mmCIF file of C-alpha atoms and ligand atoms in Angstrom:
data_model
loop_
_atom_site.group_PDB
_atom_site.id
_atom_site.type_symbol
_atom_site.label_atom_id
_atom_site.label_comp_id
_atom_site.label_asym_id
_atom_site.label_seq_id
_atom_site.Cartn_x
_atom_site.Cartn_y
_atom_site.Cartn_z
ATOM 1 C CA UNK Q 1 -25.752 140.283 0.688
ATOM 2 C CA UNK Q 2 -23.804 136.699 0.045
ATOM 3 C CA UNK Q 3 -24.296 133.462 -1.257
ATOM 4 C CA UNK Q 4 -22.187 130.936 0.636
ATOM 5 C CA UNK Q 5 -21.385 127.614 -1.288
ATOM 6 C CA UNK Q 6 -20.852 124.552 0.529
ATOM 7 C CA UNK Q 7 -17.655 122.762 -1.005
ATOM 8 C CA UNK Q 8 -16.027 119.756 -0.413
ATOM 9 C CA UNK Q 9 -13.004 118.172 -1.202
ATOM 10 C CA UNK Q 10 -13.470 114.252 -2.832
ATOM 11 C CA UNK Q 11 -11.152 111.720 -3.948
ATOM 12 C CA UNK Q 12 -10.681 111.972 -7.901
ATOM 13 C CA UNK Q 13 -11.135 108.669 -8.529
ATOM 14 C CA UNK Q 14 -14.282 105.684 -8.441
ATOM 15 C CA UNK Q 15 -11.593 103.256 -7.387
ATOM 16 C CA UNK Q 16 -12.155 104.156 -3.706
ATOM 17 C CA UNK Q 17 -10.517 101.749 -1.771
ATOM 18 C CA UNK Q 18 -10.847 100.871 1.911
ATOM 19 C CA UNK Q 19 -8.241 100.276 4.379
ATOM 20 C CA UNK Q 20 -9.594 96.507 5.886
ATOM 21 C CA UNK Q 21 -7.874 97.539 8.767
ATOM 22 C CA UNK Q 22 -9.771 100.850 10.536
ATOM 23 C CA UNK Q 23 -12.375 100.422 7.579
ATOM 24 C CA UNK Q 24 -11.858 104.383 6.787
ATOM 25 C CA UNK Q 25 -11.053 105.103 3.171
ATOM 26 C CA UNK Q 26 -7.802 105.468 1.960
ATOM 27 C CA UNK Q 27 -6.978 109.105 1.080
ATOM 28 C CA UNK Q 28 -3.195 109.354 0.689
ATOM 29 C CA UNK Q 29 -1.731 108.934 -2.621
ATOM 30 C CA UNK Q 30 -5.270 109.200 -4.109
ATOM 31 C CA UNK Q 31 -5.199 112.728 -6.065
ATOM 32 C CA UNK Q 32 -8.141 115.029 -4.923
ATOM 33 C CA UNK Q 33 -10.747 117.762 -6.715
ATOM 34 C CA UNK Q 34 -13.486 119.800 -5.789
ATOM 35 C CA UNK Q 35 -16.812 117.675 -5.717
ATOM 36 C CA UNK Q 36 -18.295 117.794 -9.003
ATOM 37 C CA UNK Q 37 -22.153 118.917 -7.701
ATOM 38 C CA UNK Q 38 -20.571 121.942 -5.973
ATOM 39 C CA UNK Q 39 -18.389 122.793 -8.894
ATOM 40 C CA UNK Q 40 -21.785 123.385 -10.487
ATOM 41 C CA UNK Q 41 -23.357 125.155 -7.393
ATOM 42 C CA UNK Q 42 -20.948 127.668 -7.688
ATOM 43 C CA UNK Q 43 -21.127 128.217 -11.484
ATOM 44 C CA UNK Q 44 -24.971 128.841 -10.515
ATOM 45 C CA UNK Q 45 -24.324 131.412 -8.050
ATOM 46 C CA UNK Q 46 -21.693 133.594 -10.335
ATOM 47 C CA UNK Q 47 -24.139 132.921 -13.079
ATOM 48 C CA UNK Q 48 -26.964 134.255 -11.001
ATOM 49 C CA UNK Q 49 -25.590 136.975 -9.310
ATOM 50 C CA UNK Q 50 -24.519 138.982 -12.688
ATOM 51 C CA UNK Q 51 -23.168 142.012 -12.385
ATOM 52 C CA UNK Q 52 -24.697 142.579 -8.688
ATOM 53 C CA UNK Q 53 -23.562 143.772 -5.591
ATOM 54 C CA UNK Q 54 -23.796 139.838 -4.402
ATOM 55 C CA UNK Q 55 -20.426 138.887 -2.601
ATOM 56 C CA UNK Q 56 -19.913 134.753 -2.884
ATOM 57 C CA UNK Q 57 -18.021 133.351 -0.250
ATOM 58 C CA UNK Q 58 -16.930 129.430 -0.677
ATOM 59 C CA UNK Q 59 -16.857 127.363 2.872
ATOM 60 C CA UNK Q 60 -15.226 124.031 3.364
ATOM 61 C CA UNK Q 61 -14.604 121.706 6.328
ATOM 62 C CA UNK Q 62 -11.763 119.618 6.002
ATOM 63 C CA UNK Q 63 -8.298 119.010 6.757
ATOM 64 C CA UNK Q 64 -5.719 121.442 5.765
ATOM 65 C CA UNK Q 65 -5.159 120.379 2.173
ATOM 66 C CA UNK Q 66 -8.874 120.812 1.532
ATOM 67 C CA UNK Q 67 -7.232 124.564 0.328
ATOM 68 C CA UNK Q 68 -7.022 123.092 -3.093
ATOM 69 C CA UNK Q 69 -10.325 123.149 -3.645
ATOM 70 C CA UNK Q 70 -11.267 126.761 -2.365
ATOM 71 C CA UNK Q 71 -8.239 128.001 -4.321
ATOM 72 C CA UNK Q 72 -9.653 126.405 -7.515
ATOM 73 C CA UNK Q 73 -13.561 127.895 -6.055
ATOM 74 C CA UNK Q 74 -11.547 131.435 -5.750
ATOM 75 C CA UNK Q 75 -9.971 130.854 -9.540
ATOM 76 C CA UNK Q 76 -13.967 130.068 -10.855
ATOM 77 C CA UNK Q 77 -14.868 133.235 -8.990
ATOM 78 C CA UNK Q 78 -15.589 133.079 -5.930
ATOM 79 C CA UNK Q 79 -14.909 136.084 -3.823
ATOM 80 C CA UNK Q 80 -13.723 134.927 -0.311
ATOM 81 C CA UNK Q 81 -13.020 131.172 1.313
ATOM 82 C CA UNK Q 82 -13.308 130.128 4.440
ATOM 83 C CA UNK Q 83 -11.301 126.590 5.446
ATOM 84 C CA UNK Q 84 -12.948 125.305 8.460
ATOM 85 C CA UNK Q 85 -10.387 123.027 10.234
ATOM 86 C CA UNK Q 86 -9.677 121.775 14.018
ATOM 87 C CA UNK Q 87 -8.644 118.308 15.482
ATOM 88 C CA UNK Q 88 -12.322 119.235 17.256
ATOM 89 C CA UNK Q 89 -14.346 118.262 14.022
ATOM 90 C CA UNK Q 90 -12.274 114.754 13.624
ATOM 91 C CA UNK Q 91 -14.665 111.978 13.133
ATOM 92 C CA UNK Q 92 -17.711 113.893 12.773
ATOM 93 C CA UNK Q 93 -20.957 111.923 11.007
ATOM 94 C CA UNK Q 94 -23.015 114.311 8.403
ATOM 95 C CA UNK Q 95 -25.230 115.953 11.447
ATOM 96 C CA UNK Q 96 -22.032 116.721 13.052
ATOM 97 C CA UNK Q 97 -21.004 118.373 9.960
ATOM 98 C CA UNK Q 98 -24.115 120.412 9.017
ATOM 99 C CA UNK Q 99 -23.866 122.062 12.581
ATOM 100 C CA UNK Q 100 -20.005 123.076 12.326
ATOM 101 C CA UNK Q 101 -21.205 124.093 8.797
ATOM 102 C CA UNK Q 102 -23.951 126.070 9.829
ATOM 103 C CA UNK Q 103 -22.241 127.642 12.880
ATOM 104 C CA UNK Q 104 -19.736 128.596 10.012
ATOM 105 C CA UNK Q 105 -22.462 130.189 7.760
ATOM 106 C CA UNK Q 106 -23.859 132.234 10.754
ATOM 107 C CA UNK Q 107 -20.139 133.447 11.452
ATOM 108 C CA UNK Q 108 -20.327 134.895 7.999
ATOM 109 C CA UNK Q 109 -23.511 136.329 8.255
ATOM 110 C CA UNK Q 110 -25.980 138.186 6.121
ATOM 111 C CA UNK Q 111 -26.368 135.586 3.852
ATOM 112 C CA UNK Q 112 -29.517 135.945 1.184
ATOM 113 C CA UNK Q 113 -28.668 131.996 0.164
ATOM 114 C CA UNK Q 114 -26.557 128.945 0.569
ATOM 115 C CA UNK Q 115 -25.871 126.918 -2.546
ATOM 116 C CA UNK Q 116 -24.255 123.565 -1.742
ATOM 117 C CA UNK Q 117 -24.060 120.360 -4.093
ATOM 118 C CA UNK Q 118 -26.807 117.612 -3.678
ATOM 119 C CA UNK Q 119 -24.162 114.785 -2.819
ATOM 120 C CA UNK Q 120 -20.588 114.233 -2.337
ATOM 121 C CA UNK Q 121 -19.347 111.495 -4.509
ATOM 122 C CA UNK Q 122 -16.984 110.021 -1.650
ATOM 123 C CA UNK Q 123 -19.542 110.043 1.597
ATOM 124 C CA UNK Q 124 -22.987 110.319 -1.105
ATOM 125 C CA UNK Q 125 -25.611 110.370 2.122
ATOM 126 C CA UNK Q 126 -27.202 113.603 -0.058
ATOM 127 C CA UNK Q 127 -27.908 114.570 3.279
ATOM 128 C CA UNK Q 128 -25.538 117.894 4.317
ATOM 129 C CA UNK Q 129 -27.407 119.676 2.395
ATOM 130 C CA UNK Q 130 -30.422 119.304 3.707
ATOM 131 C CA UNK Q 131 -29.427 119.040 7.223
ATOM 132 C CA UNK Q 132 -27.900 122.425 6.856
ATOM 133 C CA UNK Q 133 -31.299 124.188 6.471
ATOM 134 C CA UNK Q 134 -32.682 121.967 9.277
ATOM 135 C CA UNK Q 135 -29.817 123.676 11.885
ATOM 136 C CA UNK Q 136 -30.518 127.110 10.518
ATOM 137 C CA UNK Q 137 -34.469 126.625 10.049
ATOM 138 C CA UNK Q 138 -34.324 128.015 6.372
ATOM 139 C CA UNK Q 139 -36.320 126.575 3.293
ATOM 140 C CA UNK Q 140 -34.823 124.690 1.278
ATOM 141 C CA UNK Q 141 -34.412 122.846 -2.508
ATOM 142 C CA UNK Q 142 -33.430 120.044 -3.592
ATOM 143 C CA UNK Q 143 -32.215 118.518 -6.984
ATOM 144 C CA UNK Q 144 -31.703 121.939 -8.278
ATOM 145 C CA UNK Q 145 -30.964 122.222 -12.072
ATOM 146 C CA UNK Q 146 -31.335 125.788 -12.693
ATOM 147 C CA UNK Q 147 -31.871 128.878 -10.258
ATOM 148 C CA UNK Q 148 -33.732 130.700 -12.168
ATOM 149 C CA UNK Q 149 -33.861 134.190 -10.266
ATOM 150 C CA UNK Q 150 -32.475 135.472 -7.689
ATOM 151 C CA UNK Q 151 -33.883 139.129 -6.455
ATOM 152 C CA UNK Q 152 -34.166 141.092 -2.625
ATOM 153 C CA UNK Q 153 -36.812 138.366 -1.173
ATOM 154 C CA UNK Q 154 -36.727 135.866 -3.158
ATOM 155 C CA UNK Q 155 -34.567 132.864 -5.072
ATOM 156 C CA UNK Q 156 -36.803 130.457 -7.620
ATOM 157 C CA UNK Q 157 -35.372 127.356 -9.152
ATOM 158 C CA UNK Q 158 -36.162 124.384 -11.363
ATOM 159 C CA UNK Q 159 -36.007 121.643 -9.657
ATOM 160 C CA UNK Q 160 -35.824 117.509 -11.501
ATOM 161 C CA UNK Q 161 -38.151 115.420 -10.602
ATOM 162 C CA UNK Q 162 -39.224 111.610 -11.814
ATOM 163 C CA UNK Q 163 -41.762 113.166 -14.041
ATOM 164 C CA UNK Q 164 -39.770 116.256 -15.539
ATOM 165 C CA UNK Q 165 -39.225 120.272 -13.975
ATOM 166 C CA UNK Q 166 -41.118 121.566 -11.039
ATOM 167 C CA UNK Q 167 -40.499 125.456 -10.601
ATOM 168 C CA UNK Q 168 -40.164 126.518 -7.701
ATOM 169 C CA UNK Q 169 -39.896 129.989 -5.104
ATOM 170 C CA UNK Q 170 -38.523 130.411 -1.890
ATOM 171 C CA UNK Q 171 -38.427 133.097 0.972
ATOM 172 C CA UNK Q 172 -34.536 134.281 1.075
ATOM 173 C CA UNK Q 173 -32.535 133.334 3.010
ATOM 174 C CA UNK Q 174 -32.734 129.732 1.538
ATOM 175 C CA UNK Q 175 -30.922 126.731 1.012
ATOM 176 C CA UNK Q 176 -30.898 125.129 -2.840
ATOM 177 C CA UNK Q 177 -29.005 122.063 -3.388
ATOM 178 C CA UNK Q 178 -27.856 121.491 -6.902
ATOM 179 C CA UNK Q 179 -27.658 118.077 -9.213
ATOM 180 C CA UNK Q 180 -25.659 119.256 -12.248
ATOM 181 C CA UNK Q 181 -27.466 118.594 -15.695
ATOM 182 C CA UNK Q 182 -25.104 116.185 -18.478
ATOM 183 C CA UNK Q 183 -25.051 119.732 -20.183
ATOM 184 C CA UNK Q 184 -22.807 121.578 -17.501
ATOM 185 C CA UNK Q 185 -19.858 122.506 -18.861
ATOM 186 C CA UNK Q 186 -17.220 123.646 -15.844
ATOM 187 C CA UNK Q 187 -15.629 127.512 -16.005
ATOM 188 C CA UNK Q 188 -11.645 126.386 -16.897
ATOM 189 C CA UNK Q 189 -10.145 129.336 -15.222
ATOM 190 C CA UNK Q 190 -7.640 131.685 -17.002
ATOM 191 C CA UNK Q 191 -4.704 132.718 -16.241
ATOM 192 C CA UNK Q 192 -5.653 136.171 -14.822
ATOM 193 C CA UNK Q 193 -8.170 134.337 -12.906
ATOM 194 C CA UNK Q 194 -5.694 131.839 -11.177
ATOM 195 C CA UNK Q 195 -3.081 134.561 -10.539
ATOM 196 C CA UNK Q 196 -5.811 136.748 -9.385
ATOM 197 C CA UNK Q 197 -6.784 133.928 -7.135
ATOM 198 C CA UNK Q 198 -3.726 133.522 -5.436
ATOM 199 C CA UNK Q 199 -3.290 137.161 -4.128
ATOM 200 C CA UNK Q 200 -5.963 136.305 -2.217
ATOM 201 C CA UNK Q 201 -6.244 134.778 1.547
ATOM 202 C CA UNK Q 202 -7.567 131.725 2.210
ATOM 203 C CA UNK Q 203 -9.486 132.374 6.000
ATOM 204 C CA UNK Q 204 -8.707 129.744 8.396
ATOM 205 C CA UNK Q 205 -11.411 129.152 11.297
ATOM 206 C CA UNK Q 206 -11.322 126.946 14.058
ATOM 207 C CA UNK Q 207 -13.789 125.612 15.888
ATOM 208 C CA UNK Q 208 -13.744 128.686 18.356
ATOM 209 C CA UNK Q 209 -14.263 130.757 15.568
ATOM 210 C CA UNK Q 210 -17.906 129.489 15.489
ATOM 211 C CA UNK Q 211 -18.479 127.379 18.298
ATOM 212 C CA UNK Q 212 -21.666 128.178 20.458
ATOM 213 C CA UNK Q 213 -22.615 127.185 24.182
ATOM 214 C CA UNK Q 214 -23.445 123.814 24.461
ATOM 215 C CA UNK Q 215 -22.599 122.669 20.748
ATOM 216 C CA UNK Q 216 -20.437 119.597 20.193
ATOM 217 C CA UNK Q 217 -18.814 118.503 17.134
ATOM 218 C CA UNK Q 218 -16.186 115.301 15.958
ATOM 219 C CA UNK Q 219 -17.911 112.363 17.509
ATOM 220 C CA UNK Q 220 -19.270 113.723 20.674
ATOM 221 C CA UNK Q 221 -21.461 115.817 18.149
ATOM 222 C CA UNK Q 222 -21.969 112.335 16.078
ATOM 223 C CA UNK Q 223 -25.850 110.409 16.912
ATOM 224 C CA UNK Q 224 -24.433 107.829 14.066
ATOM 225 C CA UNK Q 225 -21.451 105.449 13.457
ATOM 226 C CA UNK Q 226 -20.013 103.701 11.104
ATOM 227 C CA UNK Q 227 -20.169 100.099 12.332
ATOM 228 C CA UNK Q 228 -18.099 98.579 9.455
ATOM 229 C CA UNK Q 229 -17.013 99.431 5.660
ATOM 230 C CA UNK Q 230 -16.716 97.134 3.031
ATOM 231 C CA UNK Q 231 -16.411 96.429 -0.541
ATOM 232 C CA UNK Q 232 -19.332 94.135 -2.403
ATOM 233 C CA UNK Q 233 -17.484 90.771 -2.780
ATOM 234 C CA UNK Q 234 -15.983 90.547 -5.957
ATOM 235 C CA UNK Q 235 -18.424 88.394 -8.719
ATOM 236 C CA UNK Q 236 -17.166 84.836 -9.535
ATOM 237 C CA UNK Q 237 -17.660 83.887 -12.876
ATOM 238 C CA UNK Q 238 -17.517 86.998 -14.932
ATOM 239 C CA UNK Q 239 -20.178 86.562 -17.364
ATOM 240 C CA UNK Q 240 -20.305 84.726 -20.790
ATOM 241 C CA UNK Q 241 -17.807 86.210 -23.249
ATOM 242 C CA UNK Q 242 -18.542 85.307 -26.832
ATOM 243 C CA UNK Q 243 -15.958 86.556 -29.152
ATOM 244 C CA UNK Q 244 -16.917 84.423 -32.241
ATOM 245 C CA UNK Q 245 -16.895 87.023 -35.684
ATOM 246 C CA UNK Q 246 -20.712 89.111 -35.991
ATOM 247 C CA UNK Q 247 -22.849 86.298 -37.635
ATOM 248 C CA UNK Q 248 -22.098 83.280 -35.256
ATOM 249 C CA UNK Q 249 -21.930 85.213 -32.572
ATOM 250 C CA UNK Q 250 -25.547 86.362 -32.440
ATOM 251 C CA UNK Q 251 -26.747 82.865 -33.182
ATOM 252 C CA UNK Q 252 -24.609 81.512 -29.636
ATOM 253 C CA UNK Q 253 -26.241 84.501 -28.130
ATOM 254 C CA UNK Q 254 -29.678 83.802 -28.452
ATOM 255 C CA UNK Q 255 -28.917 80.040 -28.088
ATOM 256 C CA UNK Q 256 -27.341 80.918 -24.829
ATOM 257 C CA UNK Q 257 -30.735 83.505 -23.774
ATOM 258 C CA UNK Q 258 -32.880 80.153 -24.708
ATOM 259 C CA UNK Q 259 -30.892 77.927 -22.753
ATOM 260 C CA UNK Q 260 -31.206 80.210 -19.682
ATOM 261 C CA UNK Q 261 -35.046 80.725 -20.353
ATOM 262 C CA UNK Q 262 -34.179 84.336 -20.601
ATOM 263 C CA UNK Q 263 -35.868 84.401 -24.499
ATOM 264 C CA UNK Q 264 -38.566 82.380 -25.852
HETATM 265 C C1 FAD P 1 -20.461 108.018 11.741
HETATM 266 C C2 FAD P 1 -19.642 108.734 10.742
HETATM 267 C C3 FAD P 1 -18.319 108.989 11.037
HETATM 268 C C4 FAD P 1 -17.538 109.661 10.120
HETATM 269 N N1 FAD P 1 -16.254 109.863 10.417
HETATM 270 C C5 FAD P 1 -15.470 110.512 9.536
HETATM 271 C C6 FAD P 1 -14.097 110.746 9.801
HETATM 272 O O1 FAD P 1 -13.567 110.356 10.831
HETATM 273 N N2 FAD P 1 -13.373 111.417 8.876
HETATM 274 C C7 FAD P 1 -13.938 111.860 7.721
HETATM 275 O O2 FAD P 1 -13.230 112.465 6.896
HETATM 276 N N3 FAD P 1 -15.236 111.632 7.434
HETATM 277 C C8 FAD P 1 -16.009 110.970 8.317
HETATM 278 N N4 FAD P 1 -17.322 110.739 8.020
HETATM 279 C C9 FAD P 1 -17.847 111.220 6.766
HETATM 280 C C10 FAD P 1 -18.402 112.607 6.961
HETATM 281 O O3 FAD P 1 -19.406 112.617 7.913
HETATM 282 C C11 FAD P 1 -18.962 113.049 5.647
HETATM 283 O O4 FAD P 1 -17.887 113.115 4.742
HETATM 284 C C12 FAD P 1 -19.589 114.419 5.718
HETATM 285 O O5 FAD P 1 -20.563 114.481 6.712
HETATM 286 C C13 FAD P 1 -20.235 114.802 4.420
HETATM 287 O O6 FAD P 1 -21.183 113.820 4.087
HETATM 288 P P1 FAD P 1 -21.315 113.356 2.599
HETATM 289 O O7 FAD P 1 -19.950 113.149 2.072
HETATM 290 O O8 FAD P 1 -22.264 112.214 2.549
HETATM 291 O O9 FAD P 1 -21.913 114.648 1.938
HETATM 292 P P2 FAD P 1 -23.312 114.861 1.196
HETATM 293 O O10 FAD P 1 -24.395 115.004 2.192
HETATM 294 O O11 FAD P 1 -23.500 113.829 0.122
HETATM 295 O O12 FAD P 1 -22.964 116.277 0.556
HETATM 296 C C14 FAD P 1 -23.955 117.190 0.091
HETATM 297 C C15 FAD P 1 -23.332 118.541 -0.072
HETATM 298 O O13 FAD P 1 -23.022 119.081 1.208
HETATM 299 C C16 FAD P 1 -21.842 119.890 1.114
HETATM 300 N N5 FAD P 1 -20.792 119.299 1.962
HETATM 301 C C17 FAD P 1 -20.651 118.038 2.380
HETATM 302 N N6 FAD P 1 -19.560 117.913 3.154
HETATM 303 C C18 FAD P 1 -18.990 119.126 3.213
HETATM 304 C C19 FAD P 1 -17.838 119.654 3.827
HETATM 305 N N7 FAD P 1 -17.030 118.885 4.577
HETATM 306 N N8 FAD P 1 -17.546 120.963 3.661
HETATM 307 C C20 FAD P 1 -18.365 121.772 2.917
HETATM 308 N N9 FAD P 1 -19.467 121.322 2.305
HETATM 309 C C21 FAD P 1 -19.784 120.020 2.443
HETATM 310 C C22 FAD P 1 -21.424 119.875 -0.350
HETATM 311 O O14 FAD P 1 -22.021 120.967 -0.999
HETATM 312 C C23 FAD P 1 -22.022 118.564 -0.843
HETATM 313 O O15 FAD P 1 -22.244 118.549 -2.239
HETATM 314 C C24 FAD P 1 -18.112 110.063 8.902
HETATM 315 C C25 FAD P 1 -19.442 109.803 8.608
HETATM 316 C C26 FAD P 1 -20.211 109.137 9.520
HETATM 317 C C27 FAD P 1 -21.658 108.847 9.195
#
């Protein structure tokens, strides 16, 4: 039995910028880490699996450098990785991407679950996930915070909602996708654990590896496009700064709320 974790590669920064030119963000230069929601999918499946005979295998698509991140996945303890890279997947929109992913996830086969992350903080559609379980018609959950148990036919989790937790239970195989609570605190592998982690192989599949009849990936595989990309125009103004000491500076405040009609 596996659990395969969906992981992706994102930009380690939140000043993403965007080249005005192609309208694609601008990756080089910009240091890179392993998407924060899937760091804590995978910390749920080694958590979950115990001691058992559960083999986790971490999957990315990406290009070539997108290694990083399944080397750090094999340091946390995963047991296999899988890069899935080819010119063929260039371009692809998030539908385009849950099919190479999925084709991927059948190649490894008799899988009891698939743990990804809820969103990636560089695309954010939230919606890999749940396309994933669309392509291989498995249940699936959302906004994970806590699988729960894990046994032979079944996987139940706690999912956030609005209100507060909903528990639920799923049929295996099954997809859950995980939000990670304020409280996660990431595995920092050791030393053992790193060197470990780099005896190992990281498995390189192209898109023959998983291809079927009649499947199309990259754009041909794309229904959407990316019309244009954009910042939000920067604000003019700035605000009201009032840097008079405590005292006076509470009295222009609420003189300044008045004014506006903000306060009574
Ligand atoms: C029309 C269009 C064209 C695009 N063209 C390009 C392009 O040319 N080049 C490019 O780099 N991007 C391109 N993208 C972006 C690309 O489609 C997304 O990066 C990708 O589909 C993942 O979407 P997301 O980042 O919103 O992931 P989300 O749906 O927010 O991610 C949810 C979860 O899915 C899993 N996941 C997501 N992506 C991957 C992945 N690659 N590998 C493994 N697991 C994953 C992770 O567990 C993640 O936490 C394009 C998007 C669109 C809509």
């Amino acid at each position: 039995m596996r659990i395969i974790v969906c992981v992706k590669q994102v930009p380690d920064t939140t000043e993403v910028e965007i080249d005005p030119k192609t309208g694609t963000i601008i990756r080089e230069g910009v240091p890179s880490m392993l998407n924060p929601f899937d760091e804590f999918a995978l910390n749920e499946a080694i958590r979950i699996r115990g001691t058992g005979q559960i083999e986790i295998v971490a999957l990315t698509m990406g290009p070539p450098q997108a290694e990083e991140a399944l080397f750090k996945c094999l340091a946390i303890g995963a047991d296999r990785a899988v890069l899935l890279s080819d010119r063929a997947f260039a371009g692809s929109d998030t539908w385009a991407t849950s099919l190479a992913l999925s084709r991927a996830i059948e190649a490894v086969g008799d899988y009891c679950a698939v743990f990804c992350g809820h969103q990636a903080t560089d695309g954010d559609t939230a919606q890999v996930g749940p396309e994933i379980a669309r392509q291989l018609g498995i249940p699936q959950m959302t906004y994970v915070e806590k699988v729960e148990e894990l046994d032979g036919k079944s996987v139940t989790c706690l999912k956030e909602t609005d209100e507060g937790y909903v528990r639920l239970k799923a049929k295996l195989p099954a997809l859950v996708a995980c939000i990670s609570p304020s409280s996660f605190v990431p595995i920092i592998p050791k030393m053992g654990q790193i060197l470990k982690a780099k005896k190992k192989t990281i498995e390189k599949w192209g898109a023959d590896k998983v291809a079927k009849p009649g499947d199309k990936f990259g754009l041909d595989g794309s229904p959407t496009q990316v019309v244009k990309t954009y910042p939000p125009p920067k604000k003019k103004g700035g605000g009201v700064k009032i840097s008079d000491p405590p005292d006076a500076a509470v009295r222009k405040l609420v003189e300044y709320l008045r004014k506006e009609g903000l306060v009574r």
